[in-house]
Coordinates of N, CA and C in Angstrom, one line a residue:
M824 N 0.9 15.9 -41.0 CA -0.2 15.0 -41.2 C -1.4 15.3 -40.3
T825 N -2.6 15.1 -40.7 CA -3.8 15.3 -39.9 C -4.1 14.1 -39.1
K826 N -5.0 14.3 -38.1 CA -5.4 13.1 -37.3 C -5.9 12.0 -38.1
E827 N -6.7 12.3 -39.1 CA -7.3 11.3 -39.9 C -6.2 10.5 -40.7
E828 N -5.2 11.2 -41.1 CA -4.1 10.6 -41.8 C -3.3 9.6 -40.9
H829 N -3.2 10.1 -39.7 CA -2.5 9.2 -38.7 C -3.3 7.9 -38.4
I830 N -4.6 8.1 -38.3 CA -5.5 6.9 -38.1 C -5.4 6.0 -39.3
R831 N -5.4 6.5 -40.5 CA -5.3 5.7 -41.7 C -4.0 4.9 -41.7
Q832 N -3.0 5.6 -41.3 CA -1.6 5.0 -41.2 C -1.7 3.8 -40.2
L833 N -2.3 4.1 -39.1 CA -2.4 3.1 -38.0 C -3.2 1.9 -38.5
M834 N -4.2 2.1 -39.4 CA -5.0 1.0 -39.9 C -4.4 0.2 -41.0
S835 N -3.5 0.9 -41.8 CA -2.9 0.3 -43.0 C -1.6 -0.4 -42.8
D836 N -0.8 0.1 -41.7 CA 0.5 -0.6 -41.5 C 0.3 -1.5 -40.3
P837 N 0.6 -2.8 -40.5 CA 0.4 -3.8 -39.4 C 1.5 -3.7 -38.3
I838 N 2.6 -3.0 -38.5 CA 3.7 -3.0 -37.6 C 3.6 -1.7 -36.7
Y839 N 3.4 -1.9 -35.4 CA 3.3 -0.8 -34.5 C 4.4 -1.0 -33.4
A840 N 5.5 -0.3 -33.5 CA 6.7 -0.5 -32.7 C 6.6 0.3 -31.4
I841 N 6.9 -0.4 -30.3 CA 7.0 0.3 -29.0 C 8.4 0.3 -28.6
M842 N 8.9 1.4 -28.1 CA 10.3 1.6 -27.7 C 10.4 2.3 -26.4
G843 N 11.5 2.2 -25.7 CA 11.8 2.8 -24.4 C 12.4 1.8 -23.5
N844 N 13.2 2.2 -22.6 CA 13.9 1.4 -21.6 C 15.0 0.6 -22.3
A845 N 16.2 1.0 -22.0 CA 17.4 0.5 -22.7 C 17.5 -1.0 -22.6
E846 N 17.1 -1.6 -21.4 CA 17.3 -3.0 -21.2 C 16.5 -3.8 -22.2
L847 N 15.4 -3.2 -22.8 CA 14.6 -4.0 -23.8 C 15.1 -3.8 -25.2
S848 N 16.1 -2.9 -25.4 CA 16.5 -2.6 -26.8 C 18.0 -2.7 -26.9
L849 N 18.6 -3.7 -26.2 CA 20.0 -4.0 -26.3 C 20.9 -2.8 -26.0
G850 N 20.5 -2.0 -25.1 CA 21.3 -0.9 -24.6 C 21.3 0.4 -25.5
R851 N 20.5 0.3 -26.6 CA 20.5 1.5 -27.5 C 19.8 2.7 -26.8
S852 N 20.2 3.9 -27.1 CA 19.5 5.0 -26.6 C 18.1 5.1 -27.3
N853 N 17.1 5.8 -26.7 CA 15.8 5.8 -27.3 C 15.9 6.6 -28.6
I854 N 16.7 7.6 -28.7 CA 16.8 8.4 -30.0 C 17.4 7.5 -31.1
D855 N 18.4 6.7 -30.7 CA 19.0 5.8 -31.6 C 18.0 4.7 -32.1
A856 N 17.3 4.2 -31.1 CA 16.3 3.2 -31.5 C 15.2 3.7 -32.4
A857 N 14.8 5.0 -32.2 CA 13.8 5.6 -33.0 C 14.3 5.8 -34.4
R858 N 15.6 6.2 -34.5 CA 16.2 6.4 -35.8 C 16.3 5.1 -36.6
Q859 N 16.6 4.1 -35.9 CA 16.8 2.8 -36.6 C 15.4 2.2 -37.0
L860 N 14.4 2.5 -36.2 CA 13.0 2.0 -36.5 C 12.5 2.7 -37.8
I861 N 12.8 4.0 -37.9 CA 12.4 4.8 -39.1 C 13.1 4.3 -40.3
E862 N 14.4 4.0 -40.1 CA 15.2 3.5 -41.2 C 14.7 2.1 -41.7
A863 N 14.1 1.3 -40.7 CA 13.6 0.0 -41.0 C 12.2 0.1 -41.7
G864 N 11.7 1.3 -41.8 CA 10.4 1.5 -42.5 C 9.2 1.4 -41.6
V865 N 9.4 1.5 -40.3 CA 8.3 1.5 -39.3 C 7.6 2.9 -39.4
T866 N 6.3 2.9 -39.5 CA 5.5 4.2 -39.6 C 4.7 4.5 -38.4
I867 N 4.7 3.7 -37.4 CA 4.0 4.0 -36.1 C 5.0 3.6 -35.0
I868 N 5.3 4.6 -34.1 CA 6.2 4.4 -33.0 C 5.6 4.9 -31.7
Q869 N 5.6 4.1 -30.7 CA 5.1 4.5 -29.4 C 6.4 4.6 -28.5
Y870 N 6.4 5.7 -27.8 CA 7.5 6.0 -26.8 C 7.0 5.6 -25.4
R871 N 7.6 4.6 -24.8 CA 7.2 4.1 -23.5 C 8.4 4.0 -22.6
E872 N 8.7 5.1 -21.9 CA 9.9 5.2 -21.0 C 9.4 5.4 -19.6
K873 N 9.8 4.4 -18.7 CA 9.3 4.4 -17.3 C 10.3 4.9 -16.3
H874 N 11.6 4.9 -16.7 CA 12.6 5.1 -15.6 C 13.3 6.4 -15.6
K875 N 13.1 7.3 -16.5 CA 13.8 8.6 -16.6 C 13.0 9.7 -16.0
T876 N 13.7 10.8 -15.7 CA 13.0 12.0 -15.1 C 12.1 12.6 -16.2
W877 N 11.2 13.5 -15.8 CA 10.4 14.2 -16.8 C 11.2 15.0 -17.8
R878 N 12.2 15.7 -17.3 CA 13.1 16.5 -18.2 C 13.8 15.6 -19.2
E879 N 14.3 14.5 -18.7 CA 15.0 13.6 -19.6 C 14.1 13.0 -20.7
K880 N 12.9 12.6 -20.3 CA 11.9 12.1 -21.2 C 11.4 13.2 -22.2
Y881 N 11.3 14.4 -21.7 CA 10.9 15.5 -22.6 C 11.9 15.8 -23.7
A882 N 13.2 15.8 -23.3 CA 14.3 16.0 -24.2 C 14.3 14.9 -25.3
E883 N 14.2 13.7 -24.9 CA 14.2 12.6 -25.8 C 12.9 12.6 -26.7
A884 N 11.8 12.8 -26.1 CA 10.5 12.8 -26.8 C 10.4 13.9 -27.9
T885 N 11.0 15.1 -27.5 CA 11.0 16.2 -28.4 C 11.8 15.8 -29.7
A886 N 13.0 15.2 -29.4 CA 13.9 14.9 -30.5 C 13.3 13.8 -31.4
I887 N 12.6 12.8 -30.7 CA 12.0 11.7 -31.5 C 10.8 12.2 -32.3
A888 N 10.0 13.1 -31.7 CA 8.9 13.6 -32.4 C 9.3 14.3 -33.6
K889 N 10.4 15.1 -33.6 CA 10.9 15.8 -34.8 C 11.3 14.8 -35.8
L890 N 12.0 13.7 -35.4 CA 12.4 12.7 -36.3 C 11.2 12.1 -37.0
C891 N 10.2 11.8 -36.2 CA 9.0 11.1 -36.8 C 8.3 12.1 -37.7
H892 N 8.1 13.3 -37.3 CA 7.4 14.3 -38.2 C 8.2 14.5 -39.5
D893 N 9.5 14.5 -39.4 CA 10.3 14.7 -40.7 C 10.1 13.6 -41.6
H894 N 9.8 12.4 -41.1 CA 9.6 11.2 -42.0 C 8.2 10.7 -42.1
K895 N 7.3 11.6 -41.7 CA 5.8 11.2 -41.8 C 5.5 9.9 -41.0
V896 N 6.1 9.8 -39.9 CA 5.9 8.6 -39.0 C 5.0 9.1 -37.8
T897 N 4.0 8.3 -37.5 CA 3.1 8.6 -36.4 C 3.7 8.4 -35.1
F898 N 3.8 9.4 -34.2 CA 4.5 9.3 -32.9 C 3.4 9.3 -31.8
I899 N 3.4 8.2 -31.0 CA 2.5 8.1 -29.9 C 3.2 8.1 -28.6
M900 N 2.7 8.9 -27.7 CA 3.3 9.0 -26.3 C 2.5 8.0 -25.4
N901 N 3.2 7.2 -24.6 CA 2.5 6.4 -23.7 C 2.3 7.1 -22.3
D902 N 1.1 7.0 -21.9 CA 0.7 7.5 -20.5 C 0.6 9.0 -20.3
S903 N 1.7 9.7 -20.6 CA 1.9 11.0 -20.1 C 1.3 12.1 -21.1
V904 N 0.1 12.6 -20.7 CA -0.6 13.6 -21.5 C 0.2 14.8 -21.5
D905 N 0.8 15.3 -20.4 CA 1.6 16.5 -20.4 C 2.8 16.4 -21.3
L906 N 3.5 15.3 -21.3 CA 4.6 15.1 -22.2 C 4.2 15.1 -23.6
A907 N 3.1 14.4 -23.9 CA 2.6 14.4 -25.3 C 2.3 15.8 -25.8
I908 N 1.6 16.6 -25.0 CA 1.3 17.9 -25.5 C 2.6 18.8 -25.6
A909 N 3.5 18.6 -24.7 CA 4.7 19.4 -24.6 C 5.6 19.1 -25.8
C910 N 5.7 17.8 -26.2 CA 6.7 17.5 -27.3 C 6.0 17.5 -28.7
G911 N 4.7 17.6 -28.7 CA 4.0 17.6 -30.0 C 3.7 16.3 -30.6
A912 N 3.5 15.3 -29.7 CA 3.1 13.9 -30.2 C 1.9 13.9 -31.0
D913 N 1.8 13.0 -31.9 CA 0.6 12.8 -32.7 C -0.6 12.1 -32.0
G914 N -0.2 11.3 -30.9 CA -1.2 10.6 -30.2 C -0.7 10.3 -28.8
I915 N -1.7 9.8 -28.0 CA -1.5 9.4 -26.6 C -2.1 8.1 -26.4
H916 N -1.4 7.2 -25.8 CA -1.9 5.9 -25.4 C -2.0 5.7 -23.9
V917 N -3.1 5.4 -23.4 CA -3.3 5.3 -21.9 C -3.8 3.9 -21.6
G918 N -3.5 3.5 -20.3 CA -3.9 2.3 -19.8 C -5.2 2.4 -18.9
Q919 N -5.6 1.3 -18.3 CA -6.8 1.3 -17.5 C -6.6 2.1 -16.2
D920 N -5.4 2.3 -15.8 CA -5.2 3.0 -14.5 C -4.8 4.5 -14.8
D921 N -4.7 4.9 -16.1 CA -4.4 6.3 -16.4 C -5.7 7.1 -16.6
A922 N -5.5 8.3 -17.0 CA -6.7 9.2 -17.3 C -7.5 8.6 -18.4
P923 N -8.9 8.6 -18.2 CA -9.7 8.1 -19.3 C -9.7 8.9 -20.5
A924 N -10.1 8.3 -21.6 CA -10.0 9.0 -22.9 C -10.7 10.3 -22.9
T925 N -11.8 10.4 -22.2 CA -12.6 11.7 -22.1 C -11.8 12.8 -21.5
V926 N -11.0 12.5 -20.5 CA -10.2 13.5 -19.9 C -9.0 13.9 -20.8
V927 N -8.4 12.8 -21.4 CA -7.3 13.0 -22.3 C -7.7 14.0 -23.5
R928 N -8.9 13.8 -24.0 CA -9.4 14.6 -25.1 C -9.6 16.0 -24.6
Q929 N -10.1 16.2 -23.4 CA -10.3 17.6 -22.9 C -8.9 18.3 -22.8
L930 N -7.9 17.6 -22.3 CA -6.6 18.2 -22.1 C -5.8 18.4 -23.5
A931 N -5.9 17.4 -24.3 CA -5.0 17.4 -25.5 C -5.7 18.0 -26.8
G932 N -7.0 18.0 -26.7 CA -7.7 18.6 -27.9 C -8.2 17.6 -28.9
P933 N -8.9 18.1 -29.9 CA -9.6 17.2 -30.9 C -8.6 16.5 -31.9
D934 N -7.4 17.1 -32.1 CA -6.6 16.6 -33.2 C -5.6 15.6 -32.8
V935 N -5.6 15.1 -31.6 CA -4.7 14.1 -31.1 C -5.3 12.7 -31.1
V936 N -4.6 11.7 -31.6 CA -5.1 10.3 -31.7 C -5.0 9.7 -30.3
I937 N -6.1 9.1 -29.8 CA -6.1 8.5 -28.5 C -6.3 7.0 -28.6
G938 N -5.4 6.3 -27.9 CA -5.5 4.8 -27.8 C -5.7 4.4 -26.4
V939 N -6.4 3.3 -26.1 CA -6.6 2.8 -24.8 C -6.3 1.4 -24.7
S940 N -5.6 1.0 -23.7 CA -5.3 -0.5 -23.5 C -6.5 -1.2 -23.0
T941 N -6.8 -2.3 -23.6 CA -8.0 -3.1 -23.1 C -7.6 -4.6 -23.0
N942 N -8.4 -5.3 -22.2 CA -8.2 -6.7 -22.0 C -9.5 -7.5 -22.1
T943 N -10.6 -6.8 -21.9 CA -11.9 -7.4 -21.8 C -12.9 -6.7 -22.7
I944 N -14.1 -7.3 -22.9 CA -15.1 -6.7 -23.7 C -15.6 -5.4 -23.1
D945 N -15.8 -5.4 -21.8 CA -16.3 -4.2 -21.1 C -15.3 -3.0 -21.3
E946 N -14.0 -3.3 -21.2 CA -13.0 -2.3 -21.4 C -13.0 -1.7 -22.8
M947 N -13.3 -2.6 -23.8 CA -13.4 -2.1 -25.2 C -14.6 -1.2 -25.4
K948 N -15.7 -1.7 -24.8 CA -16.9 -0.9 -24.9 C -16.8 0.5 -24.3
Q949 N -16.1 0.5 -23.1 CA -15.9 1.8 -22.4 C -15.0 2.7 -23.2
A950 N -13.9 2.1 -23.8 CA -13.0 3.0 -24.6 C -13.8 3.6 -25.8
L951 N -14.7 2.9 -26.4 CA -15.5 3.4 -27.5 C -16.4 4.5 -26.9
A952 N -17.0 4.3 -25.8 CA -17.9 5.3 -25.2 C -17.2 6.6 -24.8
D953 N -15.9 6.4 -24.4 CA -15.1 7.5 -24.0 C -14.5 8.3 -25.1
G954 N -14.7 7.8 -26.3 CA -14.2 8.6 -27.5 C -12.8 8.2 -28.0
A955 N -12.3 7.0 -27.6 CA -11.0 6.6 -28.1 C -11.0 6.4 -29.6
D956 N -9.8 6.6 -30.2 CA -9.7 6.4 -31.7 C -9.3 5.0 -32.0
Y957 N -8.6 4.3 -31.1 CA -8.3 2.9 -31.3 C -8.1 2.2 -30.0
V958 N -8.0 0.9 -29.9 CA -7.7 0.2 -28.7 C -6.5 -0.7 -28.9
G959 N -5.7 -0.8 -27.8 CA -4.7 -1.8 -27.7 C -5.4 -3.0 -27.1
F960 N -5.2 -4.2 -27.6 CA -5.9 -5.3 -27.1 C -4.9 -6.5 -26.8
G961 N -4.9 -6.9 -25.5 CA -4.0 -7.9 -25.1 C -3.9 -8.1 -23.6
P962 N -2.9 -8.9 -23.1 CA -1.9 -9.6 -24.0 C -2.5 -10.8 -24.7
M963 N -2.0 -10.9 -25.9 CA -2.4 -12.1 -26.8 C -1.7 -13.4 -26.3
F964 N -0.5 -13.2 -25.8 CA 0.4 -14.3 -25.3 C 1.0 -13.8 -24.0
P965 N 1.6 -14.7 -23.2 CA 2.3 -14.3 -22.1 C 3.5 -13.4 -22.5
T966 N 3.8 -12.3 -21.7 CA 4.8 -11.4 -22.1 C 5.7 -11.1 -20.9
A967 N 7.0 -11.0 -21.1 CA 8.0 -10.6 -20.1 C 8.3 -9.2 -20.0
S968 N 7.9 -8.4 -21.1 CA 8.3 -7.0 -21.1 C 7.4 -6.1 -20.3
K969 N 6.3 -6.6 -19.8 CA 5.4 -5.8 -18.9 C 5.0 -6.6 -17.7
K970 N 5.6 -6.3 -16.6 CA 5.5 -7.1 -15.4 C 4.1 -7.1 -14.8
D971 N 3.3 -6.0 -15.0 CA 2.0 -5.9 -14.5 C 0.9 -6.3 -15.5
A972 N 1.2 -7.0 -16.5 CA 0.3 -7.3 -17.6 C -0.9 -8.2 -17.0
H973 N -2.0 -8.0 -17.7 CA -3.2 -8.8 -17.4 C -3.0 -10.3 -17.8
E974 N -4.0 -11.1 -17.5 CA -4.0 -12.5 -18.1 C -4.2 -12.4 -19.6
V975 N -3.8 -13.4 -20.3 CA -4.0 -13.5 -21.7 C -5.5 -13.3 -22.0
V976 N -5.9 -12.6 -23.1 CA -7.3 -12.3 -23.4 C -8.1 -13.6 -23.6
S977 N -9.4 -13.5 -23.3 CA -10.2 -14.7 -23.5 C -10.6 -14.9 -24.9
D978 N -11.1 -16.1 -25.3 CA -11.5 -16.4 -26.6 C -12.8 -15.5 -26.9
E979 N -13.6 -15.3 -26.0 CA -14.8 -14.5 -26.2 C -14.4 -13.0 -26.5
A980 N -13.4 -12.5 -25.8 CA -13.0 -11.1 -26.0 C -12.3 -11.0 -27.4
K981 N -11.6 -12.1 -27.8 CA -11.0 -12.1 -29.1 C -12.0 -12.0 -30.2
Q982 N -13.1 -12.8 -30.1 CA -14.1 -12.7 -31.1 C -14.8 -11.4 -31.2
F983 N -15.0 -10.7 -30.0 CA -15.5 -9.4 -30.0 C -14.6 -8.4 -30.6
A984 N -13.3 -8.5 -30.4 CA -12.3 -7.6 -30.9 C -12.2 -7.7 -32.4
L985 N -12.4 -8.9 -33.0 CA -12.4 -9.1 -34.4 C -13.5 -8.3 -35.2
H986 N -14.5 -8.0 -34.5 CA -15.7 -7.3 -35.1 C -15.9 -5.9 -34.5
F987 N -14.9 -5.4 -33.7 CA -15.1 -4.2 -33.0 C -15.1 -3.0 -34.0
S988 N -15.8 -1.9 -33.6 CA -15.9 -0.8 -34.5 C -14.7 0.1 -34.6
L989 N -13.8 0.0 -33.6 CA -12.6 0.8 -33.6 C -11.4 0.0 -34.1
P990 N -10.4 0.6 -34.6 CA -9.2 -0.2 -35.0 C -8.6 -0.9 -33.7
V991 N -8.2 -2.1 -33.9 CA -7.7 -2.9 -32.8 C -6.2 -3.2 -33.0
V992 N -5.4 -2.8 -32.1 CA -3.9 -3.1 -32.2 C -3.6 -4.2 -31.1
T993 N -3.3 -5.4 -31.6 CA -3.0 -6.4 -30.7 C -1.6 -6.3 -30.1
I994 N -1.4 -6.8 -28.8 CA -0.2 -6.6 -28.1 C 0.0 -7.7 -27.1
G995 N 1.3 -8.0 -26.8 CA 1.5 -8.9 -25.7 C 2.1 -10.2 -26.2
G996 N 3.5 -10.3 -26.1 CA 4.1 -11.6 -26.5 C 4.1 -11.9 -28.0
I997 N 3.8 -10.9 -28.8 CA 3.8 -11.2 -30.3 C 5.2 -11.3 -30.8
S998 N 5.4 -12.3 -31.6 CA 6.8 -12.6 -32.2 C 6.7 -13.1 -33.6
L999 N 7.8 -13.2 -34.2 CA 7.9 -13.8 -35.5 C 7.3 -15.2 -35.6
E1000 N 7.4 -15.9 -34.5 CA 6.8 -17.3 -34.5 C 5.3 -17.4 -34.4
N1001 N 4.7 -16.3 -33.8 CA 3.2 -16.4 -33.6 C 2.4 -15.4 -34.3
I1002 N 3.0 -14.4 -34.9 CA 2.2 -13.3 -35.6 C 1.4 -13.8 -36.7
G1003 N 1.9 -14.9 -37.4 CA 1.1 -15.4 -38.5 C -0.2 -16.1 -38.0
S1004 N -0.2 -16.7 -36.9 CA -1.4 -17.3 -36.4 C -2.5 -16.2 -36.0
L1005 N -2.0 -15.1 -35.5 CA -3.0 -14.0 -35.2 C -3.5 -13.4 -36.5
Y1006 N -2.7 -13.3 -37.5 CA -3.1 -12.8 -38.8 C -4.2 -13.7 -39.4
K1007 N -4.0 -15.0 -39.3 CA -4.9 -16.0 -39.8 C -6.3 -15.9 -39.1
E1008 N -6.2 -15.5 -37.8 CA -7.5 -15.3 -37.0 C -8.2 -14.1 -37.5
G1009 N -7.5 -13.2 -38.1 CA -8.2 -12.0 -38.6 C -7.7 -10.7 -38.1
F1010 N -6.7 -10.7 -37.2 CA -6.1 -9.5 -36.6 C -5.2 -8.9 -37.7
R1011 N -5.1 -7.5 -37.7 CA -4.4 -6.9 -38.7 C -3.4 -5.8 -38.2
S1012 N -3.3 -5.6 -36.9 CA -2.3 -4.7 -36.4 C -1.6 -5.3 -35.2
F1013 N -0.3 -5.1 -35.1 CA 0.5 -5.8 -34.1 C 1.5 -4.9 -33.4
A1014 N 1.3 -4.7 -32.1 CA 2.3 -3.8 -31.4 C 3.3 -4.8 -30.8
M1015 N 4.6 -4.4 -30.9 CA 5.7 -5.3 -30.5 C 6.8 -4.5 -29.9
I1016 N 7.5 -5.0 -28.9 CA 8.7 -4.5 -28.3 C 9.9 -5.4 -28.7
S1017 N 10.0 -6.5 -27.9 CA 11.1 -7.4 -28.1 C 11.3 -7.9 -29.5
A1018 N 10.2 -8.2 -30.2 CA 10.4 -8.7 -31.6 C 11.0 -7.8 -32.5
I1019 N 11.1 -6.5 -32.1 CA 11.7 -5.5 -33.0 C 12.9 -4.8 -32.4
V1020 N 12.7 -4.0 -31.3 CA 13.8 -3.3 -30.7 C 14.7 -4.2 -29.9
G1021 N 14.3 -5.4 -29.6 CA 15.1 -6.4 -28.9 C 16.0 -7.2 -29.8
K1022 N 16.0 -6.8 -31.1 CA 16.8 -7.5 -32.1 C 18.0 -6.7 -32.5
E1023 N 19.1 -7.3 -32.8 CA 20.3 -6.6 -33.2 C 20.1 -5.9 -34.5
D1024 N 19.4 -6.5 -35.5 CA 19.2 -5.9 -36.8 C 17.7 -5.6 -36.9
M1025 N 17.3 -4.4 -36.6 CA 15.9 -4.0 -36.6 C 15.3 -4.1 -38.0
T1026 N 16.0 -3.7 -39.0 CA 15.5 -3.7 -40.3 C 15.2 -5.1 -40.8
A1027 N 16.1 -6.0 -40.5 CA 15.8 -7.4 -40.8 C 14.7 -8.0 -40.0
A1028 N 14.5 -7.6 -38.8 CA 13.4 -8.1 -37.9 C 12.1 -7.6 -38.5
V1029 N 12.0 -6.3 -38.9 CA 10.8 -5.8 -39.4 C 10.5 -6.4 -40.8
Q1030 N 11.5 -6.6 -41.6 CA 11.2 -7.3 -42.9 C 10.7 -8.7 -42.7
E1031 N 11.3 -9.4 -41.8 CA 10.9 -10.8 -41.6 C 9.4 -10.8 -41.1
L1032 N 9.0 -9.9 -40.2 CA 7.7 -9.8 -39.8 C 6.7 -9.5 -40.9
R1033 N 7.1 -8.6 -41.8 CA 6.3 -8.2 -42.9 C 6.1 -9.4 -43.9
N1034 N 7.2 -10.1 -44.1 CA 7.2 -11.3 -45.0 C 6.2 -12.4 -44.5
V1035 N 6.2 -12.6 -43.2 CA 5.2 -13.5 -42.6 C 3.8 -13.1 -42.9
L1036 N 3.5 -11.8 -42.8 CA 2.2 -11.3 -43.0 C 1.8 -11.3 -44.5
K1037 N 2.7 -11.3 -45.4 CA 2.4 -11.4 -46.8 C 2.2 -12.8 -47.3
A1038 N 2.7 -13.8 -46.5 CA 2.7 -15.2 -46.9 C 1.3 -15.7 -47.0

């Protein structure tokens, strides 16, 4: 798939699954979790693993990248530009304390999708100026899966995000119970950890989320 195809996939599928860290996925291995996500019909997967060595992450990410490529699933690497390049990830997602999108582009080249985590209007504007392809926007709600998360986004930033020129992927505390309210506000892409990989039956969890969005 080309970069443009990955971006179209990102814009057309509302479910953006984040995986990594066994304690958030009921003890499943990351490769197991990725396989189950693909079987559940997820087409965008981000690998976010904070606790393993580089070599362990490389081995996992390479296996997951192959799984994703075999099934035409967009594979995004969190934070690590070197790992993303080494394993052949389709995209890289960076936070405000990581390398800016301009540097990521220099290192990874023109064909990699770049996402940037944002919380404020200024951060969204900077991501656009730096050449990001999409922004992660949040947290929308309080979240327990990221201990260093920012405050919940402001109403002003929400309104700005709804009309932003880049694709906006919302994140932070999104669940089956509140995803519908975000959809009604106008948001169309939702990154989730606990609401998907934290469930025993991922296929059922994904289907329930999609059903809410169709209602």
